[in-house]
CSV table of C-alpha atoms in Angstrom, one decimal:
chain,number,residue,atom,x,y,z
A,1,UNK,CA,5.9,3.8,-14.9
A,2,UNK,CA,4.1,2.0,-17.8
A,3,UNK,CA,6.6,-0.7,-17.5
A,4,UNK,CA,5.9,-1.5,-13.9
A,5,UNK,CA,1.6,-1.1,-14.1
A,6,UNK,CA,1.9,-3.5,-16.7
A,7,UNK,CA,3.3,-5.9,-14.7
A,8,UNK,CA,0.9,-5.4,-12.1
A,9,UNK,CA,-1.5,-5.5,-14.6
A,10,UNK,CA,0.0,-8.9,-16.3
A,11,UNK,CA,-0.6,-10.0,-12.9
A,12,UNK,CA,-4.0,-9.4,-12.0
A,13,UNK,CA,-4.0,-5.9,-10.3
A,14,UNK,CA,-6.3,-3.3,-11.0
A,15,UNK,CA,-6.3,-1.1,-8.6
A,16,UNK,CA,-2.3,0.6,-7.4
A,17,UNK,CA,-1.5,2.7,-4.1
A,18,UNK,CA,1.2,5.0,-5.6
A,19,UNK,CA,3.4,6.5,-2.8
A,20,UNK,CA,5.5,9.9,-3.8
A,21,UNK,CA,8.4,10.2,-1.5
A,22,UNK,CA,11.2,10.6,-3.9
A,23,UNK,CA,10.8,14.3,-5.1
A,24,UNK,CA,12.4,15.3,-1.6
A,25,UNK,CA,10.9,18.6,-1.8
A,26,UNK,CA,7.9,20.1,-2.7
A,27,UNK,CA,8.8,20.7,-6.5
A,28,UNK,CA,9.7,17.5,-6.2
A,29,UNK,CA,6.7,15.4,-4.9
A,30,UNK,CA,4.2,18.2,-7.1
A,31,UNK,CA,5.8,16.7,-10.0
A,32,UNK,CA,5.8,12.8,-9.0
A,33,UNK,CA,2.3,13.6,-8.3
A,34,UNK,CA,1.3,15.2,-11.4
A,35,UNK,CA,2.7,12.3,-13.1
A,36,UNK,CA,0.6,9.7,-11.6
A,37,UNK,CA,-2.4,11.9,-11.9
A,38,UNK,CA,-1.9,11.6,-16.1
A,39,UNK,CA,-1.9,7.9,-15.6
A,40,UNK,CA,-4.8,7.4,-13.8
A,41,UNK,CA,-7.1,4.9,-15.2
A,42,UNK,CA,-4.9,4.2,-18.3
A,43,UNK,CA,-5.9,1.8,-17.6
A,44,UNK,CA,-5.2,1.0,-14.4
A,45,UNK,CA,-6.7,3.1,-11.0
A,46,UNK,CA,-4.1,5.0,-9.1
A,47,UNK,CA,-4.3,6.0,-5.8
A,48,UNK,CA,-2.1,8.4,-5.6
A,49,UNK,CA,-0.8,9.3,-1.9
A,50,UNK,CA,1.5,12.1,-1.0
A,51,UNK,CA,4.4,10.3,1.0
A,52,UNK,CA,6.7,12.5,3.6
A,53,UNK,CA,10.3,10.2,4.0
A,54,UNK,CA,13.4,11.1,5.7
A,55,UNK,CA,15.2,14.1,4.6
A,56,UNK,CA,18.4,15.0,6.4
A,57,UNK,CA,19.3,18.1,5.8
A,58,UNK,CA,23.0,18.8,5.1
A,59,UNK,CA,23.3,21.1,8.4
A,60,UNK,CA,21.7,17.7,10.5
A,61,UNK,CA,24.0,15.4,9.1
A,62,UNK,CA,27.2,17.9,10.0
A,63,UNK,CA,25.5,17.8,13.7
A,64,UNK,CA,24.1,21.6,13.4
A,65,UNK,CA,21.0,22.6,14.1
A,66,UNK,CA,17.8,21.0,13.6
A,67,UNK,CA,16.0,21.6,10.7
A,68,UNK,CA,12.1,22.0,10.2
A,69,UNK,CA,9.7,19.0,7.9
A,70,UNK,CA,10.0,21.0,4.7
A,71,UNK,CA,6.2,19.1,4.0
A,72,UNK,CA,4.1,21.1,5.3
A,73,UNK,CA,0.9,23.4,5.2
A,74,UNK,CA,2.0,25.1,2.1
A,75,UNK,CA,2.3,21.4,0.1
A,76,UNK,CA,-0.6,19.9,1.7
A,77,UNK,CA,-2.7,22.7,0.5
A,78,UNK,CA,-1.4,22.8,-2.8
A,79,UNK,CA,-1.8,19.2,-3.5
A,80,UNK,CA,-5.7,19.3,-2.2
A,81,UNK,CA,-6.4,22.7,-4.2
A,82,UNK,CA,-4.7,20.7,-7.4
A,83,UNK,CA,-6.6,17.6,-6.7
A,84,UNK,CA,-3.4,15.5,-6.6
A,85,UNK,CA,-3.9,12.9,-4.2
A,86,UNK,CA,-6.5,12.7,-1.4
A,87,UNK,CA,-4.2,10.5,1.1
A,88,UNK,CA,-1.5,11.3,3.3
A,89,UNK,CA,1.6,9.1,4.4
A,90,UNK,CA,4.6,9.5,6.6
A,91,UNK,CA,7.5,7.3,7.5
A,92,UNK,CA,8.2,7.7,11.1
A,93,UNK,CA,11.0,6.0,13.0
A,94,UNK,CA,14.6,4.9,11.6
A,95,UNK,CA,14.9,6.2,8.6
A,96,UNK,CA,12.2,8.4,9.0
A,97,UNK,CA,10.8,11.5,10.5
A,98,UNK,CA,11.0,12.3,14.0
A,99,UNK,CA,7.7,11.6,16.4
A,100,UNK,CA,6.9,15.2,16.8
A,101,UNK,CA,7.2,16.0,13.0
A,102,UNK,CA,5.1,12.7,12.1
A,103,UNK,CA,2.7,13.4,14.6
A,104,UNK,CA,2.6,17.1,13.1
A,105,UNK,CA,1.9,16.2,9.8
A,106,UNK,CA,-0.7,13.8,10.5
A,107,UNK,CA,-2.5,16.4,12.2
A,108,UNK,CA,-2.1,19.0,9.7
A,109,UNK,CA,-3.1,16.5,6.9
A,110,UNK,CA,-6.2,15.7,8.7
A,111,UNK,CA,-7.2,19.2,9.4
A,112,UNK,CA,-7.2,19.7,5.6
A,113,UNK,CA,-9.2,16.4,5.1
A,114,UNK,CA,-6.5,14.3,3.5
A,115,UNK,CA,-6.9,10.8,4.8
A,116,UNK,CA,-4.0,9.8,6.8
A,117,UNK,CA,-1.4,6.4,6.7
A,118,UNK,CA,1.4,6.1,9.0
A,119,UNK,CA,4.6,4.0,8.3
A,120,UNK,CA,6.7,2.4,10.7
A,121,UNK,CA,9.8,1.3,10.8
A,122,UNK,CA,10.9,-2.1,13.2
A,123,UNK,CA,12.4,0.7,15.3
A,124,UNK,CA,9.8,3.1,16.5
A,125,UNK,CA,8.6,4.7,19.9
A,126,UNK,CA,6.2,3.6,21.5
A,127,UNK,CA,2.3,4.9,21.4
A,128,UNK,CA,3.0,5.6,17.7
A,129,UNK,CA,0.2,3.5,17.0
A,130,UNK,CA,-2.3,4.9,19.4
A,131,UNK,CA,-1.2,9.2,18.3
A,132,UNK,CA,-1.8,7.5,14.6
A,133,UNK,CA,-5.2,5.7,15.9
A,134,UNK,CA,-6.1,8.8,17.7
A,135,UNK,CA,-6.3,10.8,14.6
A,136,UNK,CA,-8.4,8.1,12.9
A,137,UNK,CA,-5.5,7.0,10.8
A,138,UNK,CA,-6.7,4.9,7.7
A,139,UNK,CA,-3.7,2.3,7.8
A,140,UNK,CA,-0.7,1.8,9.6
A,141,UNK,CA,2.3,-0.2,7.9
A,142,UNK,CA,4.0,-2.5,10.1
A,143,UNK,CA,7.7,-3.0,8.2
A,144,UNK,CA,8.5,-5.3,11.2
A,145,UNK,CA,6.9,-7.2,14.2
A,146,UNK,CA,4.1,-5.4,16.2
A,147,UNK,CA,4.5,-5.0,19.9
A,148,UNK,CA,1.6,-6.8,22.0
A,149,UNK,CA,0.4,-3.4,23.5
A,150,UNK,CA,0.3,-2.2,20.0
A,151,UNK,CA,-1.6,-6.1,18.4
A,152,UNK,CA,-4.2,-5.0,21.5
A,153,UNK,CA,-4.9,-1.1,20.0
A,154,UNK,CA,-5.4,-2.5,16.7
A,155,UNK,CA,-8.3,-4.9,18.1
A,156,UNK,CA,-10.4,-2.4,19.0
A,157,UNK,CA,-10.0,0.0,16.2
A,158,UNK,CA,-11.0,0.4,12.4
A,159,UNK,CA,-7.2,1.2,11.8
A,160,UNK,CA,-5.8,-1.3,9.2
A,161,UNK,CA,-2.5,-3.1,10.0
A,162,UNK,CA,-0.6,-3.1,6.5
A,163,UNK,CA,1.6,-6.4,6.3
A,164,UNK,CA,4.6,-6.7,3.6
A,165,UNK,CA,5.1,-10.4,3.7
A,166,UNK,CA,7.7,-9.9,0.1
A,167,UNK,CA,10.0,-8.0,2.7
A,168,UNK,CA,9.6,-10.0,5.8
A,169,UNK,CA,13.2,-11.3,6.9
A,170,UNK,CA,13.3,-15.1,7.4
A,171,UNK,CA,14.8,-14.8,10.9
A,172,UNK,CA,11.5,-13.0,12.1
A,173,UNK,CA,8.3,-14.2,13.6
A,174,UNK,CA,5.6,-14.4,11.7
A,175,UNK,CA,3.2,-14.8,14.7
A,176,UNK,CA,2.1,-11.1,15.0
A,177,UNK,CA,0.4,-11.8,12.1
A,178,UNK,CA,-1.9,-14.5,13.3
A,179,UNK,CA,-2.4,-13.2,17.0
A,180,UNK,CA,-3.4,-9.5,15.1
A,181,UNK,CA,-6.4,-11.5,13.3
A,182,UNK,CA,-7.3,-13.8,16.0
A,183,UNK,CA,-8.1,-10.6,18.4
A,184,UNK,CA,-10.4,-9.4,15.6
A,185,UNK,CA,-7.6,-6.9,13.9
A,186,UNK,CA,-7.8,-5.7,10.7
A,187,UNK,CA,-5.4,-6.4,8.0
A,188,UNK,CA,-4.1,-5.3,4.6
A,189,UNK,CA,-1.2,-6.7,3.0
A,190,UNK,CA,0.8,-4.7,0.3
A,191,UNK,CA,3.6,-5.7,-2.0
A,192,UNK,CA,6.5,-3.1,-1.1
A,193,UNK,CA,7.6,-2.7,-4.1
A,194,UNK,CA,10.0,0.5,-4.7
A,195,UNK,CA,13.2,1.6,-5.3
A,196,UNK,CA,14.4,1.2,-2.0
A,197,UNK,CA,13.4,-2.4,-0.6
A,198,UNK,CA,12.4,-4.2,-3.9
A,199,UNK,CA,9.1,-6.2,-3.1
A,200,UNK,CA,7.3,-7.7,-5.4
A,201,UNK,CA,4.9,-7.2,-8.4
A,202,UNK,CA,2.6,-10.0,-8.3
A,203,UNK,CA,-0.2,-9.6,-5.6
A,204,UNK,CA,-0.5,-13.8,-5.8
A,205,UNK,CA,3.2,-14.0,-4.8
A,206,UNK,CA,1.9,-11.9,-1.7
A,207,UNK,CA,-0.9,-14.4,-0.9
A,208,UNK,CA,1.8,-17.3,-1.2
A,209,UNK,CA,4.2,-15.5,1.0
A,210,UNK,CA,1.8,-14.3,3.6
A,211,UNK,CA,0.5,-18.1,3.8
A,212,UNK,CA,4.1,-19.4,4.2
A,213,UNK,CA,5.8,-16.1,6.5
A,214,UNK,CA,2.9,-15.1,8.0
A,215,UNK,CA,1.1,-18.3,8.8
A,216,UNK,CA,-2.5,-16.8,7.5
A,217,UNK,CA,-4.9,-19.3,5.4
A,218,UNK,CA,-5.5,-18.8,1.8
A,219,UNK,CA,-9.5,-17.9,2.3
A,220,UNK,CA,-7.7,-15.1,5.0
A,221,UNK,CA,-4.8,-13.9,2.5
A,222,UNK,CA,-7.4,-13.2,-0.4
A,223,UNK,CA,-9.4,-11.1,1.7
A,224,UNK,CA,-6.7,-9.0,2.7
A,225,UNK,CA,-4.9,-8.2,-0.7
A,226,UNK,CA,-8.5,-7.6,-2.1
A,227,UNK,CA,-11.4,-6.2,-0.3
A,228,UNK,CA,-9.1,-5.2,3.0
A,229,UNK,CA,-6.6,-3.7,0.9
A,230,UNK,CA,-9.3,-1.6,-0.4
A,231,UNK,CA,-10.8,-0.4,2.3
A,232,UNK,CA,-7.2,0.6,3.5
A,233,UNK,CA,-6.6,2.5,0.5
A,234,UNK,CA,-10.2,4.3,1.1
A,235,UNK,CA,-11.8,2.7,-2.5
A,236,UNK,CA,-13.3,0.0,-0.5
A,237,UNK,CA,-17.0,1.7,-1.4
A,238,UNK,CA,-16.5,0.7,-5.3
A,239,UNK,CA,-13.7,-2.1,-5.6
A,240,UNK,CA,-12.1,-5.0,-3.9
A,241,UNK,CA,-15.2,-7.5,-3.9
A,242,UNK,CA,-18.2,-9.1,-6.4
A,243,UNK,CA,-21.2,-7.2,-5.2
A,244,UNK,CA,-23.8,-4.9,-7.4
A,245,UNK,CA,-23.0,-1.6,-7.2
A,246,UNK,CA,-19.3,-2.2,-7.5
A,247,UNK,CA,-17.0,-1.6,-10.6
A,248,UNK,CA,-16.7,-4.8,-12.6
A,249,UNK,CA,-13.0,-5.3,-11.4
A,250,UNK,CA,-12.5,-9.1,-12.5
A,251,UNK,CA,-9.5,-11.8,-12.8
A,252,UNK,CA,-9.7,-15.2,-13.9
A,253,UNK,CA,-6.9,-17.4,-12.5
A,254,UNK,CA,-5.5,-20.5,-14.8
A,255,UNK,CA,-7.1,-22.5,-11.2
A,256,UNK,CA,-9.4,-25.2,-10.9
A,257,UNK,CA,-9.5,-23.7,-7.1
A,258,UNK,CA,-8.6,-21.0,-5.0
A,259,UNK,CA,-6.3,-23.2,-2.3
A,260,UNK,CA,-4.1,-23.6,-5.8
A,261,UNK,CA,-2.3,-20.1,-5.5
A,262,UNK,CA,0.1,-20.9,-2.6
A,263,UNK,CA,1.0,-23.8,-4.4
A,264,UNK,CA,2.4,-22.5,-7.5
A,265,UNK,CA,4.8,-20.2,-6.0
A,266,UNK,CA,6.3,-17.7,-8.4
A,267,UNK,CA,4.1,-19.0,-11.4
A,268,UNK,CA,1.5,-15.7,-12.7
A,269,UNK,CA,-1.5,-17.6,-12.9
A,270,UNK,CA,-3.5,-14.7,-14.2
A,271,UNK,CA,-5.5,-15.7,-17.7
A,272,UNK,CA,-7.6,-12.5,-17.9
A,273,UNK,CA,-8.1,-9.2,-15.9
A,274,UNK,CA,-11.0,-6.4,-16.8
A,275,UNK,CA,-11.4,-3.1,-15.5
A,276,UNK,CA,-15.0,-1.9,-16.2
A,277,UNK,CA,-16.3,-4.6,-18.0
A,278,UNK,CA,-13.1,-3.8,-20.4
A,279,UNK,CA,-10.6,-6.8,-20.6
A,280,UNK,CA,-7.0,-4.9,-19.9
A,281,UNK,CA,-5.0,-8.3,-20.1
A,282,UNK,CA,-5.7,-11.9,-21.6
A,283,UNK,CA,-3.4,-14.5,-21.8
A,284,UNK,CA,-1.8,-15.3,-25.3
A,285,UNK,CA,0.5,-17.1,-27.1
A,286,UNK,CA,0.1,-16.7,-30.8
A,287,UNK,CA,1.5,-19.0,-32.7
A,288,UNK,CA,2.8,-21.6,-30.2
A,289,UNK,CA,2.8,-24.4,-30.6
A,290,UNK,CA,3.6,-23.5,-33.9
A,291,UNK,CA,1.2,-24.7,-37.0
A,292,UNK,CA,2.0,-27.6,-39.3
């Protein structure tokens, strides 16, 4: 974990969505959770979110009976008494949760004030996005193309669309992207990064990719990996933009301008980032070039 947030942090983030997921049960997720809570603020801000995946149980996969979301009230309130995260996720469609249990959770979650995120997989029923929108859903992560129907909810709604450019496959279109902001949709993008699909550390390679896969301008792809991306992680009151009031979150770029970025692709063009007022990481390089 300290590996990976400094990375992020070598790269200019300050603030991390951490997803649980991987415990697949509740002792499981209690104790992912407990260990992002000890490395909150040190020194970067975690948000931490309890995440409900797929869990086939052994009886499912042998074609027996269906088994009941082992998530449930008894987690939710555990993890609200204990403080542990304050946001909700589930994955719903292949490789996910069912509809019903998805839908279930999200409900239950909000009942219990958690704010709630929905996942989606390419595959998903349809008006998954308008049960998640109903329930006043914080985000919804699109891991593939959006349906038009679904590009039209989004318009009218403070529901963030969460974009992974990183894992975007070539042979898709991009143009969902474009059509969701030009009918006055809001959007997030995150880096995807995990275990599972890989993604990418660098919030700069995600404005580069979501210029080049997603067809978004640079002015648009800053907004959404900072002040949108807060807002969809619920911190958008005291991060993700300059303005008094806020925490004096800052990164200086080795840029003479900001429509640089996309074209050093790959390159970490972060020179200093400061949390606070506190610098975290400067650029250094002691002794090089070497004296004499």
């Amino acid at each position: 974990a300290d590996d990976l947030l400094k990375t992020m942090a070598r790269h200019g983030t300050a603030t991390v969505g951490a997803l649980s997921g991987y415990g697949f049960d509740a002792t499981g997720e209690l104790k992912i959770l407990r260990a992002l809570r000890a490395r909150k603020k040190k020194p970067l801000d975690i948000v931490s979110i309890l995440f409900v995946m797929s869990q086939p149980s052994e009886s499912e996969e042998a074609g027996g009976d269906y088994q009941p979301l082992w998530a449930g009230e008894e987690l939710l309130r555990c993890v609200k008494r204990r403080k542990l995260a304050a946001v909700a996720q589930v994955r719903c469609g292949t490789g996910g949760i069912s509809r019903p249990d998805a839908e279930s959770f999200m409900g239950l979650a909000r009942s219990l004030r958690f704010a709630i995120r929905l996942e989606m997989s390419p595959q998903h029923e349809p008006g998954l996005v308008d049960a998640a929108m109903n329930m006043q859903a914080l985000s919804i992560t699109a891991t593939g193309p959006l349906r038009k129907s679904e590009i039209e909810l989004f318009s009218f709604s403070s529901t963030f669309a969460i974009l992974l450019p990183a894992l975007l496959s070539h042979t898709e279109s991009p143009g969902y992207a474009r059509q969701l902001i030009d009918d006055g949709g809001l959007i997030a993008l995150g880096s995807g990064v995990s275990p599972e699909t890989g993604g990418t550390a660098s919030m700069q390679a995600v404005v580069q990719l979501a210029c080049e896969r997603l067809g978004l301008s640079v002015a648009e792809a800053i907004s959404a990996t900072t002040i949108n991306a807060a807002w969809a992680l619920g911190v958008g009151t005291r991060t993700g933009s300059l303005e008094h009031g806020k925490l004096a979150y800052l990164i200086l770029l080795n840029a003479s301008d900001y429509r640089e970025i996309p074209l050093l692709a790959g390159t970490n063009l972060t020179y200093l980032m400061m949390k606070r007022g506190v610098v975290v990481f400067k650029e250094d390089f002691p002794g090089w070039p070497p004296e004499g």
